[in-house]
PDB file of C-alpha atoms and ligand atoms in Angstrom:
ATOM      1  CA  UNK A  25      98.160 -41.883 -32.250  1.00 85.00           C
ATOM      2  CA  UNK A  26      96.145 -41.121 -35.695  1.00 97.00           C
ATOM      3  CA  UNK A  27      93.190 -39.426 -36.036  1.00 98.00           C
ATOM      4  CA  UNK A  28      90.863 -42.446 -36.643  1.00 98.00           C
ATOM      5  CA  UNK A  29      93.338 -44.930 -35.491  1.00 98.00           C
ATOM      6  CA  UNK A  30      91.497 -48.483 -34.959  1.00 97.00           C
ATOM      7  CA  UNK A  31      88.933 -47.416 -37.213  1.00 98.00           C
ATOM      8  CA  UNK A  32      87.540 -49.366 -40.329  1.00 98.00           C
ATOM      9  CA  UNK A  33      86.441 -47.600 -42.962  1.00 99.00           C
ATOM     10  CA  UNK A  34      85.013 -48.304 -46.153  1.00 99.00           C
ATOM     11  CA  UNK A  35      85.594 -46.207 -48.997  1.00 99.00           C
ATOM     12  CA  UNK A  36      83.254 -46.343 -52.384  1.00 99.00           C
ATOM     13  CA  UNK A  37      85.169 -45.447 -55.472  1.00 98.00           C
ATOM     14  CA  UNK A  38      88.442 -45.374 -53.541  1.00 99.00           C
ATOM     15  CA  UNK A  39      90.567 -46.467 -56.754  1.00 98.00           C
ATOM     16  CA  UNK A  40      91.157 -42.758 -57.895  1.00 98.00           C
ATOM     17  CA  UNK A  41      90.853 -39.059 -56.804  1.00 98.00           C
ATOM     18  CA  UNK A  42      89.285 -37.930 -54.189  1.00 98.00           C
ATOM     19  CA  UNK A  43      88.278 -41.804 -53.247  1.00 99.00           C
ATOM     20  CA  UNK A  44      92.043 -42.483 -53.414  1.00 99.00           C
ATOM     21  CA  UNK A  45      93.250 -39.303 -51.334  1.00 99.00           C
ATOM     22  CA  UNK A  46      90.529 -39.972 -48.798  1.00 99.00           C
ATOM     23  CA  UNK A  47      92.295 -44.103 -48.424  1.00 99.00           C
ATOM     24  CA  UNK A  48      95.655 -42.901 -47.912  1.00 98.00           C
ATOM     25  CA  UNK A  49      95.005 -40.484 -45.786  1.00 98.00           C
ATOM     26  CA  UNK A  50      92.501 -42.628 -43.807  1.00 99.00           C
ATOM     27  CA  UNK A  51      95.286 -45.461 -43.720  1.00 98.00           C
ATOM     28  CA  UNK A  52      97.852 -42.771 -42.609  1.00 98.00           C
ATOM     29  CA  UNK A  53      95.869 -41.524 -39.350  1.00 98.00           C
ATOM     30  CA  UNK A  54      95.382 -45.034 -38.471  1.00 98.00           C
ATOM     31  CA  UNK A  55      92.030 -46.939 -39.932  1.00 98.00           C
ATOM     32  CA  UNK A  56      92.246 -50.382 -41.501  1.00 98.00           C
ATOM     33  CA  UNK A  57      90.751 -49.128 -45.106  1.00 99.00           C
ATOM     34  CA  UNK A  58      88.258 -51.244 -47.513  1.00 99.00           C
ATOM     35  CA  UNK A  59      89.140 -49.706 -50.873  1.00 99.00           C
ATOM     36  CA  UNK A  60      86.233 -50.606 -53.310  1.00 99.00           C
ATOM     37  CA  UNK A  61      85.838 -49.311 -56.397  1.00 99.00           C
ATOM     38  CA  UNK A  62      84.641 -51.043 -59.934  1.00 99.00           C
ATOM     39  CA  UNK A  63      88.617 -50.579 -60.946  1.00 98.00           C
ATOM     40  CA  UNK A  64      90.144 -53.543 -59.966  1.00 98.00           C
ATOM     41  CA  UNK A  65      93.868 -52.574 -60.915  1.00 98.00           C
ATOM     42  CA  UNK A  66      93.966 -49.665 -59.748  1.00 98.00           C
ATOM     43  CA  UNK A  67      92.217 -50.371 -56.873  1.00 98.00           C
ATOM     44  CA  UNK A  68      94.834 -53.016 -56.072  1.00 98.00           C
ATOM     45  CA  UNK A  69      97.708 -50.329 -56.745  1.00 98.00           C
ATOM     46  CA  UNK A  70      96.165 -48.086 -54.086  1.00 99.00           C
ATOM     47  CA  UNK A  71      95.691 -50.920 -51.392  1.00 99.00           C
ATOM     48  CA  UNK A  72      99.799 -51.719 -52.066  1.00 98.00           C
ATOM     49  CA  UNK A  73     100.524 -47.940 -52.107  1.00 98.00           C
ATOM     50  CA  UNK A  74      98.807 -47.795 -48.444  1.00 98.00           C
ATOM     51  CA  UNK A  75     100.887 -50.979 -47.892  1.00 98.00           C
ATOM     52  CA  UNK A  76     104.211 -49.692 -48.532  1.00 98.00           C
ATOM     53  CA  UNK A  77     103.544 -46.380 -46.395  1.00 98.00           C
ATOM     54  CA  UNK A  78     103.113 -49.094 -43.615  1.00 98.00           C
ATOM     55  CA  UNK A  79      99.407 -48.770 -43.245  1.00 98.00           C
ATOM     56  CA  UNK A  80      96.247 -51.826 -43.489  1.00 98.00           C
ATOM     57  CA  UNK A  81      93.968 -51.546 -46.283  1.00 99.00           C
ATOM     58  CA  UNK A  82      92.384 -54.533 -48.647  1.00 99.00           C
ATOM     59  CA  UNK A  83      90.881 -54.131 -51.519  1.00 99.00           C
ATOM     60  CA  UNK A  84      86.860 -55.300 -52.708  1.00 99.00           C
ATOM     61  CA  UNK A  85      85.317 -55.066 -56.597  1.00 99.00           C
ATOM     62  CA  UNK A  86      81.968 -53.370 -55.335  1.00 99.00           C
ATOM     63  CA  UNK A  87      79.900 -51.546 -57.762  1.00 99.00           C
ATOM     64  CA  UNK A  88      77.647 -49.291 -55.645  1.00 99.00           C
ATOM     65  CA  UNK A  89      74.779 -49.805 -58.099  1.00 99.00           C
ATOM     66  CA  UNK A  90      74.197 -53.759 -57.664  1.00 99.00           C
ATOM     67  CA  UNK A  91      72.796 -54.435 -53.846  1.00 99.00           C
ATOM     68  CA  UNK A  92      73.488 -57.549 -54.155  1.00 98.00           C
ATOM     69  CA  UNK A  93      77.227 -57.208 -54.677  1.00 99.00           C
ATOM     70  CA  UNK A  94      76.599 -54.557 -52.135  1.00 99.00           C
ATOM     71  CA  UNK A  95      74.954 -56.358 -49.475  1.00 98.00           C
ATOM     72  CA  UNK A  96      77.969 -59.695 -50.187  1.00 98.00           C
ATOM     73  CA  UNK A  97      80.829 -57.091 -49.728  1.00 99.00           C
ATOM     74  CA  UNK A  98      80.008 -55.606 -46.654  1.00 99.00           C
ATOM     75  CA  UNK A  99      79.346 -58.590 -44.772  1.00 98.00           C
ATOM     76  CA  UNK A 100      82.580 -59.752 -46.334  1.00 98.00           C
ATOM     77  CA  UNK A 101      84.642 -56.653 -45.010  1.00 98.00           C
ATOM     78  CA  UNK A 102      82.609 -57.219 -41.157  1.00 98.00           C
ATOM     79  CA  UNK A 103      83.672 -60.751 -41.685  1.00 98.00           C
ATOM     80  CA  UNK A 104      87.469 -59.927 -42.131  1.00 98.00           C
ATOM     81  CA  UNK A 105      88.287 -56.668 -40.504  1.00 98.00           C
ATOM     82  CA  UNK A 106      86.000 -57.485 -36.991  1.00 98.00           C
ATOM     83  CA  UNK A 107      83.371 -54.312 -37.900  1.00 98.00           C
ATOM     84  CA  UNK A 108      82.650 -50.884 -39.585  1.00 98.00           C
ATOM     85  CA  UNK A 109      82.856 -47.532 -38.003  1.00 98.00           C
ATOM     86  CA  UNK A 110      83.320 -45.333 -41.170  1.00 99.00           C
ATOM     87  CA  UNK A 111      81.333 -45.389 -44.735  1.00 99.00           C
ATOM     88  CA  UNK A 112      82.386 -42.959 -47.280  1.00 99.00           C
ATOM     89  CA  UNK A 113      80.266 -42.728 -49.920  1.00 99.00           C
ATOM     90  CA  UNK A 114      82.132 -41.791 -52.706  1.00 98.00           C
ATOM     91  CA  UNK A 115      81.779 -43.561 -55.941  1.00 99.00           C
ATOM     92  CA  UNK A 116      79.927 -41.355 -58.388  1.00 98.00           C
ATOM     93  CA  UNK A 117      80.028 -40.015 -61.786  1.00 98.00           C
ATOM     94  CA  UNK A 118      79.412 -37.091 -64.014  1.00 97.00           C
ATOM     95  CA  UNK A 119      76.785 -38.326 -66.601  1.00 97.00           C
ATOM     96  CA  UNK A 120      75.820 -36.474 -69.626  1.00 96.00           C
ATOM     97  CA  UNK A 121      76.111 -32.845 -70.704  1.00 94.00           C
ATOM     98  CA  UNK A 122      73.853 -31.685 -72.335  1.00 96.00           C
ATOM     99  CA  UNK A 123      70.346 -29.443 -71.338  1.00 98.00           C
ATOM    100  CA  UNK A 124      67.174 -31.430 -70.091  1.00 98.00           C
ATOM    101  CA  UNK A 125      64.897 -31.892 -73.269  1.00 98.00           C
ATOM    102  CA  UNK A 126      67.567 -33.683 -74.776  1.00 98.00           C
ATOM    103  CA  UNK A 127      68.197 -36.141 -72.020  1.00 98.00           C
ATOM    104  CA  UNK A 128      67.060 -39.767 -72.389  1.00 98.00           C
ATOM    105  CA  UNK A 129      65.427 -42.371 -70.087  1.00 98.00           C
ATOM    106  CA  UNK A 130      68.544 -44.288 -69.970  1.00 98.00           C
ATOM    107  CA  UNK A 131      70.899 -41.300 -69.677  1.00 98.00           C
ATOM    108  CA  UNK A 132      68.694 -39.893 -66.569  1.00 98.00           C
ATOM    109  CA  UNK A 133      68.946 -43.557 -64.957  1.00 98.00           C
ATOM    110  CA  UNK A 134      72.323 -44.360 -65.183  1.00 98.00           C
ATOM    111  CA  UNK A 135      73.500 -41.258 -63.313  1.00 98.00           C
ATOM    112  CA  UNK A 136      70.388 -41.757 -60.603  1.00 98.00           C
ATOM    113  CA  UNK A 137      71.843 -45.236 -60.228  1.00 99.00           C
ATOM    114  CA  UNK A 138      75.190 -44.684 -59.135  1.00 99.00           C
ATOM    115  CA  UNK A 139      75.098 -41.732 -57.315  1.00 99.00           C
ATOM    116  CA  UNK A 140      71.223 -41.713 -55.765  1.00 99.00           C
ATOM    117  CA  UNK A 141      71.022 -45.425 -55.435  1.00 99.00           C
ATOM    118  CA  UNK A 142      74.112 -45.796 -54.926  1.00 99.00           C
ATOM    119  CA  UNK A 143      74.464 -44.469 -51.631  1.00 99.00           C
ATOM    120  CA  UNK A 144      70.922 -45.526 -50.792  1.00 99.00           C
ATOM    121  CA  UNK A 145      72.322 -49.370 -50.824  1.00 99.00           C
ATOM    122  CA  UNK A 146      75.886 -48.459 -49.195  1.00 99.00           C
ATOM    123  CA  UNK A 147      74.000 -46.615 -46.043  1.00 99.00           C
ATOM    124  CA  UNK A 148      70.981 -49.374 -46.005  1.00 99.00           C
ATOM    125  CA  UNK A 149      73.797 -52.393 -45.768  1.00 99.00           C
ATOM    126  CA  UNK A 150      76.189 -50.770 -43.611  1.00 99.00           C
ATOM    127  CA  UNK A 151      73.440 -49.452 -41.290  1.00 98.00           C
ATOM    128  CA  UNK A 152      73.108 -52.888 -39.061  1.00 98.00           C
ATOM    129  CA  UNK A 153      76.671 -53.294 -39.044  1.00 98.00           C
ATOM    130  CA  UNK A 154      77.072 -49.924 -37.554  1.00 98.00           C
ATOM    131  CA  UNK A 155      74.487 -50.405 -35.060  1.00 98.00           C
ATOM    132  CA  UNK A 156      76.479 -53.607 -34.137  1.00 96.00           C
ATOM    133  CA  UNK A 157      79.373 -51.230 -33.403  1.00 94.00           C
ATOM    134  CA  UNK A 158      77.907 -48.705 -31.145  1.00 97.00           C
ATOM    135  CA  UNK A 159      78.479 -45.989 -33.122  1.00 96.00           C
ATOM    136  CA  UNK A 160      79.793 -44.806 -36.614  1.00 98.00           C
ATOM    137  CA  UNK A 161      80.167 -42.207 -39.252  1.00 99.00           C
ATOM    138  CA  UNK A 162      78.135 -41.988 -42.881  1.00 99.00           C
ATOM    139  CA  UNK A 163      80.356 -39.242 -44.993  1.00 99.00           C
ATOM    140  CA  UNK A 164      78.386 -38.719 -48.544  1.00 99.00           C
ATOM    141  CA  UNK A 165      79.808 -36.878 -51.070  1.00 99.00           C
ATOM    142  CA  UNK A 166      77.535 -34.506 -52.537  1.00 99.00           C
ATOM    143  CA  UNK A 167      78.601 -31.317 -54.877  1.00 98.00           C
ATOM    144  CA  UNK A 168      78.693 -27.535 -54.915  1.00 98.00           C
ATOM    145  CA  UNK A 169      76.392 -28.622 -57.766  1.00 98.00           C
ATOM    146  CA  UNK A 170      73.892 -30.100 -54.861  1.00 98.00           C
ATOM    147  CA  UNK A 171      73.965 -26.791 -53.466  1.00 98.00           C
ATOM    148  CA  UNK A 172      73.757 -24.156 -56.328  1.00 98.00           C
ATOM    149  CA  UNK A 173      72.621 -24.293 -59.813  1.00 97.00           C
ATOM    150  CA  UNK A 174      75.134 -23.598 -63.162  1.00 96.00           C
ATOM    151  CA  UNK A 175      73.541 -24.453 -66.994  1.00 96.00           C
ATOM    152  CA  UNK A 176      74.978 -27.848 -67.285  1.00 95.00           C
ATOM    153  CA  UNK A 177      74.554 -31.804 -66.295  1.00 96.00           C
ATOM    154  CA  UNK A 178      71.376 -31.715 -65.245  1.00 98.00           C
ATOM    155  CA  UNK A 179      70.896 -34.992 -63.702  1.00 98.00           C
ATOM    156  CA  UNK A 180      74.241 -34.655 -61.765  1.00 98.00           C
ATOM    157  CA  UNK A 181      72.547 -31.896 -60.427  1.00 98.00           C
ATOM    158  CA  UNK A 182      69.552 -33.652 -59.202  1.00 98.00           C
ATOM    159  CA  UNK A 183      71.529 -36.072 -57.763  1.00 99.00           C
ATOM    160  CA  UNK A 184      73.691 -34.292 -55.709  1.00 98.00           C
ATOM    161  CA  UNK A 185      70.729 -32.287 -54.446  1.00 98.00           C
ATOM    162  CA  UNK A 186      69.139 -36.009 -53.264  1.00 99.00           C
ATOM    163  CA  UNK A 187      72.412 -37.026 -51.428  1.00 99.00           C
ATOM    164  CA  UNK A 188      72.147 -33.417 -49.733  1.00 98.00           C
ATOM    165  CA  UNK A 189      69.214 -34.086 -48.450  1.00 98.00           C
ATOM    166  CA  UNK A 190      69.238 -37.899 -48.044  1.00 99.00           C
ATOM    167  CA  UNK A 191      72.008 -37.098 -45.475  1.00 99.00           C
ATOM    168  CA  UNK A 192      69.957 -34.868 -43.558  1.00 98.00           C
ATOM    169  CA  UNK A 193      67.466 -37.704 -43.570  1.00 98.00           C
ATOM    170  CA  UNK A 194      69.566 -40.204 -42.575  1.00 99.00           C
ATOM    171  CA  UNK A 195      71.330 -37.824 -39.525  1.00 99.00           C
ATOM    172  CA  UNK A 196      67.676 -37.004 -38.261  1.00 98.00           C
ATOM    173  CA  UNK A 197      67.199 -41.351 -38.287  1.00 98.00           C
ATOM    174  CA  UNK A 198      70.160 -42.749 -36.883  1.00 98.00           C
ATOM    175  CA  UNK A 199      71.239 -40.219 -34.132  1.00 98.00           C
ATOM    176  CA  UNK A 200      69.573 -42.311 -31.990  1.00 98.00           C
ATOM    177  CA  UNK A 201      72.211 -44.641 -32.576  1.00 98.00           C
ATOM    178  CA  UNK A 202      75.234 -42.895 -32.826  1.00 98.00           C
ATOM    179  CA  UNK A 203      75.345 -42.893 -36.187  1.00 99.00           C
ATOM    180  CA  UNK A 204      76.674 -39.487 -38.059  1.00 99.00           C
ATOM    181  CA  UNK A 205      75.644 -38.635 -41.272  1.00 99.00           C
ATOM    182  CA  UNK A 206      77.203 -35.336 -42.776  1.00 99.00           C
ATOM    183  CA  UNK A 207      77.783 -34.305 -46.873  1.00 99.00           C
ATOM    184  CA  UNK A 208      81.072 -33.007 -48.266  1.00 99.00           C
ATOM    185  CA  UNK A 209      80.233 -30.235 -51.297  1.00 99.00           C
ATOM    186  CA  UNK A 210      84.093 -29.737 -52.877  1.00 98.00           C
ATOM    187  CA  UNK A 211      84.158 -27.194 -55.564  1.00 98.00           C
ATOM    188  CA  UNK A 212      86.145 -28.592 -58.441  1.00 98.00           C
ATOM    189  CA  UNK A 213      88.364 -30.695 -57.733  1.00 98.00           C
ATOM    190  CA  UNK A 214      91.541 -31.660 -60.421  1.00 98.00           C
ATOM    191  CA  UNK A 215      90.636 -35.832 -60.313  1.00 98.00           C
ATOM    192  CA  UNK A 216      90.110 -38.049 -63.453  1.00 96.00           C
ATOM    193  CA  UNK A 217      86.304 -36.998 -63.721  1.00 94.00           C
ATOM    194  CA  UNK A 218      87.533 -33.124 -64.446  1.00 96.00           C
ATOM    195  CA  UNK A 219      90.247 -34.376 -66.538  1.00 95.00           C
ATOM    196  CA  UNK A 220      87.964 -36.143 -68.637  1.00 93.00           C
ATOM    197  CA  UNK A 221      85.745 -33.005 -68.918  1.00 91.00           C
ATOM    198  CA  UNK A 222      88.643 -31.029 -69.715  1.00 93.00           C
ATOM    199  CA  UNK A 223      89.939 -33.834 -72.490  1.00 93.00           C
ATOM    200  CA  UNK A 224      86.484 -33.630 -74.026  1.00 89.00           C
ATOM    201  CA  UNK A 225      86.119 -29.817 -74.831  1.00 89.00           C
ATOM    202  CA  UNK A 226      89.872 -29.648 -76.340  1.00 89.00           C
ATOM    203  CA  UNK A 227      92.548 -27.751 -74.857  1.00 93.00           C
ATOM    204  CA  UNK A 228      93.494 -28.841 -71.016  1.00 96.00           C
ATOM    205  CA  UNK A 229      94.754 -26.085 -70.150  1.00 96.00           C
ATOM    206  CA  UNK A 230      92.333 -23.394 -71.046  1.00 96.00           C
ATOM    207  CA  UNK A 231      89.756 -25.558 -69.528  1.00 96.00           C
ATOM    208  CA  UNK A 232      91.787 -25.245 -66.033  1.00 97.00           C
ATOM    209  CA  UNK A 233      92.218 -22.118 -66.503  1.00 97.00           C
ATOM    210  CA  UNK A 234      88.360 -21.189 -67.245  1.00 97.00           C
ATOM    211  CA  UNK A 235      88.054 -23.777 -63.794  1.00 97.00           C
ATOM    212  CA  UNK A 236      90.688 -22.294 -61.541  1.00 98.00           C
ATOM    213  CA  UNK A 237      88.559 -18.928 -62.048  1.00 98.00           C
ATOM    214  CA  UNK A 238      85.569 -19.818 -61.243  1.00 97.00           C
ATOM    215  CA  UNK A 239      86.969 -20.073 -57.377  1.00 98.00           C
ATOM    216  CA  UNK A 240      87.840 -16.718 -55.530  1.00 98.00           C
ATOM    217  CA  UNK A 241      90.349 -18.580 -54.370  1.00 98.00           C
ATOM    218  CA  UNK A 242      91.802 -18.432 -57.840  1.00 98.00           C
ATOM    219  CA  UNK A 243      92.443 -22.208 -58.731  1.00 98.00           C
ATOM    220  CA  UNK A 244      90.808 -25.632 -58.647  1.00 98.00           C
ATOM    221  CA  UNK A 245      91.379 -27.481 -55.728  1.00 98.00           C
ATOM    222  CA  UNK A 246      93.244 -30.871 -55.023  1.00 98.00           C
ATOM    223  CA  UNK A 247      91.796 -34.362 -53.721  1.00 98.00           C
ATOM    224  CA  UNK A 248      93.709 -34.136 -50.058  1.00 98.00           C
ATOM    225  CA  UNK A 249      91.520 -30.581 -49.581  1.00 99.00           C
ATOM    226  CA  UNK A 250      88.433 -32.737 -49.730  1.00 99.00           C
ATOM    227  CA  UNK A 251      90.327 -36.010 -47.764  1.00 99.00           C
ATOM    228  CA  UNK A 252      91.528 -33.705 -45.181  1.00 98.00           C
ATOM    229  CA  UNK A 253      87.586 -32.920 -44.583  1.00 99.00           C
ATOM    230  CA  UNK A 254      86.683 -36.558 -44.693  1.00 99.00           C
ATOM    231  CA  UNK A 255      89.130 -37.902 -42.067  1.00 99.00           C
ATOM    232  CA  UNK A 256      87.773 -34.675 -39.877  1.00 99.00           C
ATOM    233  CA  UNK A 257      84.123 -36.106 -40.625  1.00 99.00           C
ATOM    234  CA  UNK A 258      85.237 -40.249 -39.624  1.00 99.00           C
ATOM    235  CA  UNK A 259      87.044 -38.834 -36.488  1.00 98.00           C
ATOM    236  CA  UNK A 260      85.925 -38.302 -32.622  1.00 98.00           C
ATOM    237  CA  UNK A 261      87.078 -34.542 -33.810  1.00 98.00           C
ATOM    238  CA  UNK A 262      83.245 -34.134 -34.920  1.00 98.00           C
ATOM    239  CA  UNK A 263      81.562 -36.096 -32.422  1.00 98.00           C
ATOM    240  CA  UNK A 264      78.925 -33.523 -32.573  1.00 98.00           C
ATOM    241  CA  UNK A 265      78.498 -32.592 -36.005  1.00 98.00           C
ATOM    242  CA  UNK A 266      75.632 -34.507 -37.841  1.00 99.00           C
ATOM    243  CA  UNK A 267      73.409 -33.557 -40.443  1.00 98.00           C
ATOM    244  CA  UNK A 268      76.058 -30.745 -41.903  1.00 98.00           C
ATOM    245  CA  UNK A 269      77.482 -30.037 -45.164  1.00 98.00           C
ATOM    246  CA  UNK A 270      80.763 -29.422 -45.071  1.00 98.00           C
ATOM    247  CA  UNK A 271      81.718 -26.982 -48.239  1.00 98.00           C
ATOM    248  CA  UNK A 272      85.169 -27.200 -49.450  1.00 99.00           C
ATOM    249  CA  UNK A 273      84.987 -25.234 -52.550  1.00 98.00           C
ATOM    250  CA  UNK A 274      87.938 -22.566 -52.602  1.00 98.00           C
ATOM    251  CA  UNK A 275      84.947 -19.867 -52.234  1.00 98.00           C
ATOM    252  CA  UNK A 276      82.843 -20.744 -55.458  1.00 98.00           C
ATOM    253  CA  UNK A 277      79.455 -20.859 -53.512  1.00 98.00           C
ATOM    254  CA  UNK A 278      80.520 -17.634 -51.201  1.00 97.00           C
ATOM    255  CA  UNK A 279      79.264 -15.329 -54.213  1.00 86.00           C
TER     256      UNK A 279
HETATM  257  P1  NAP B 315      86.694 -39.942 -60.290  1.00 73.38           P
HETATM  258  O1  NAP B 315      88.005 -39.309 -60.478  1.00 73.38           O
HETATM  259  O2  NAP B 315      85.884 -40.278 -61.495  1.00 73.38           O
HETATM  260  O3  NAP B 315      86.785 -41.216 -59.335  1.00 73.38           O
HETATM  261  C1  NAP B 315      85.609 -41.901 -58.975  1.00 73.38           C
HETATM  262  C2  NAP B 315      85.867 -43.377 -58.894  1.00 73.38           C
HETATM  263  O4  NAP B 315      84.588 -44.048 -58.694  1.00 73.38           O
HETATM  264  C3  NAP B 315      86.457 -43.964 -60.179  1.00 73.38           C
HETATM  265  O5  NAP B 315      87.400 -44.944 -59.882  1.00 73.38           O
HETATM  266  C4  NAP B 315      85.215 -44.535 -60.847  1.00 73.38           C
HETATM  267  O6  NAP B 315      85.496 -45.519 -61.822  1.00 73.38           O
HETATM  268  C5  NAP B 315      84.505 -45.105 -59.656  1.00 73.38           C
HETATM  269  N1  NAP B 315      83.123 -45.480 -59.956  1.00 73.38           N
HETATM  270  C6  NAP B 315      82.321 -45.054 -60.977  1.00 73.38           C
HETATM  271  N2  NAP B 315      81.150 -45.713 -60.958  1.00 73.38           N
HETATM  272  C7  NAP B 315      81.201 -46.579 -59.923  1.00 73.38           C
HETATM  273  C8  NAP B 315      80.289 -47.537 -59.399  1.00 73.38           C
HETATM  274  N3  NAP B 315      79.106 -47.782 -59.977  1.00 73.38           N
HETATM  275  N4  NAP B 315      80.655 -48.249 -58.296  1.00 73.38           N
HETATM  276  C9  NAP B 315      81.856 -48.038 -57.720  1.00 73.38           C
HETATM  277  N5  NAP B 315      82.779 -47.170 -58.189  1.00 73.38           N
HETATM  278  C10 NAP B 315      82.446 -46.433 -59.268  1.00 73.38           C
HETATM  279  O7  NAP B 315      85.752 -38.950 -59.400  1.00 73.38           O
HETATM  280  P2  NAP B 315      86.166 -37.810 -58.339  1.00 73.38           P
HETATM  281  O8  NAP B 315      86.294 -36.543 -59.074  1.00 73.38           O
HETATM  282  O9  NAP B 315      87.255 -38.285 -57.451  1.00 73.38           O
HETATM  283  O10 NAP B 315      84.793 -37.713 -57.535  1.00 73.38           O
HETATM  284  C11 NAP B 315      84.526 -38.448 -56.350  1.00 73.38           C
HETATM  285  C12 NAP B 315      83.201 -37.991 -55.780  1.00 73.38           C
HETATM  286  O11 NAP B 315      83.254 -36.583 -55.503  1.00 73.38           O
HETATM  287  C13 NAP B 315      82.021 -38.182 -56.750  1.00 73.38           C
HETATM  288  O12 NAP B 315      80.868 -38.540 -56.033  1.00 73.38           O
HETATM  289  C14 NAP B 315      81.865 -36.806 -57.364  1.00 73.38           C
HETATM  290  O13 NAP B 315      80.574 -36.581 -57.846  1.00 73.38           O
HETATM  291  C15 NAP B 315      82.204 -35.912 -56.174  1.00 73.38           C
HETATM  292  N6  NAP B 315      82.655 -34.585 -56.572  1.00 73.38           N
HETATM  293  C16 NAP B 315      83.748 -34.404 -57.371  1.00 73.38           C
HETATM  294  C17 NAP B 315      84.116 -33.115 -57.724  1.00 73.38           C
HETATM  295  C18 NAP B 315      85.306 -32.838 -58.590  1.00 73.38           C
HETATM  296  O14 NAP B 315      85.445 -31.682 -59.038  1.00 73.38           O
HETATM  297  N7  NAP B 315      86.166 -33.801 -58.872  1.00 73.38           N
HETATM  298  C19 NAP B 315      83.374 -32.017 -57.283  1.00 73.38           C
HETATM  299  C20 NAP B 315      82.268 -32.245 -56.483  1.00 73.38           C
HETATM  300  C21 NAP B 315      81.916 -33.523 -56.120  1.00 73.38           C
HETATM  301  P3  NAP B 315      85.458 -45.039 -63.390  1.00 73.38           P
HETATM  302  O15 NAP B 315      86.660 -44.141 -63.566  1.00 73.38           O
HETATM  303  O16 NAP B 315      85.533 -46.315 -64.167  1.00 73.38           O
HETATM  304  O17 NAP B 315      84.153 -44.296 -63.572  1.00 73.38           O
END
């Protein structure tokens, strides 16, 4: 019997890193997965890769920034997997780089719209179908960069410090109905997002080297330490355990 076995779970941004790790290992403990992302291919490769392990997952285009297309999906996904117990929001990206004054309009919005709104929309739709269920579990994927400052992407910042709190929100609103809402704050992480990063200031390597030491731990971490957290989070394991922020972060905000 798997951890979440019977489960459905939706997962935002489930085409690559931690979004991927957290479908597999969802699909491997038992819950039919919705992998949505805005990647359709590799979206698709993840859904056949959950396949071929022998587990049920089907995958939606869903970018968490339209409502529309989020609102359309979800009922889709009740429609053909029978209901939702599990949301993980975890589609979100890095933004700019660069210190506030120099920020633009646009550059400030884009980030607040995938990450802020984005799992403003994803917890407003799936809200009614959870209620349907009886129960369910909201897993939002905030940032030691919700928690604690450094001198870079400021609105990534800000946004991670709304989900933080959002979830709080949302735990103190829906505990009435059985509905869990927790945040996961990994440190770094080694996904496409810190690859990127890394690819942008030149050498790879030194960048993951400068990364690995910035956790007492002494490296960066790897997407299954954060999945391993998120299956905990969708499971009857935490039955008690809403409005939390689960840090997986190697040690970097112990300091
Ligand atoms: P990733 O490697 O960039 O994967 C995120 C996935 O979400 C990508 O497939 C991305 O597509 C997709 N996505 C982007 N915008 C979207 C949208 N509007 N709608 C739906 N999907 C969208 O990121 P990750 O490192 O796995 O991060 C996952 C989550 O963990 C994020 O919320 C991130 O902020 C958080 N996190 C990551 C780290 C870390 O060190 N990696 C640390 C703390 C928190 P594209 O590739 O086309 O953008």
């Amino acid at each position: 019997m798997g951890r979440v076995e019977g489960k459905v779970a939706i997962v935002t941004g489930g085409a690559l890193g931690i979004g991927k790790a957290s479908c597999l290992l969802l699909a491997k403990e038992g819950a039919k997965v919705a992998v949505t992302d805005i990647l359709d291919k590799e979206g698709q490769k993840v859904v056949k890769e959950i396949k071929n392990n022998g587990g049920m997952a089907l995958f939606w285009h869903l970018d968490v920034s339209n409502e529309k297309e989020v609102q359309k999906v979800f009922a889709d996904i009740h429609n053909k997997l029978g209901k939702i117990d599990v949301l993980v929001n975890n589609a979100g990206i890095a933004g700019v780089s660069k210190p506030t004054h120099e920020i633009t309009e646009e550059e400030w919005d884009k980030v607040m719209a995938v990450n802020v709104k984005g799992v403003f929309f994803c917890t407003k739709h799936v809200i009614p179908f959870m209620k349907k269920t009886g129960d369910g579990s909201i897993i939002n994927l905030s940032s030691i960069y919700g928690i604690v400052s450094s001198p870079d992407v400021p609105p990534y910042h800000a946004s991670k410090g709304a989900v933080r709190i959002m979830t709080k929100t949302d735990a103190f609103l829906y505990a009435k109905d059985k509905i869990r809402v927790n945040s996961v704050h990994p440190g770094f992480i080694w996904t496409p997002m810190v690859e990127n990063y890394a690819k942008s200031q030149g050498n790879v390597e030194e960048v993951r080297k400068m990364l690995d030491n910035l956790h007492p731990i002494g490296h960066i971490g790897e997407p299954d330490d954060i999945a391993y957290g998120i299956v905990y989070l969708a499971s009857d394991e935490s039955k008690f355990v809403t409005g939390s922020e689960l840090v997986i972060d190697g040690g970097y905000t112990a300091r």
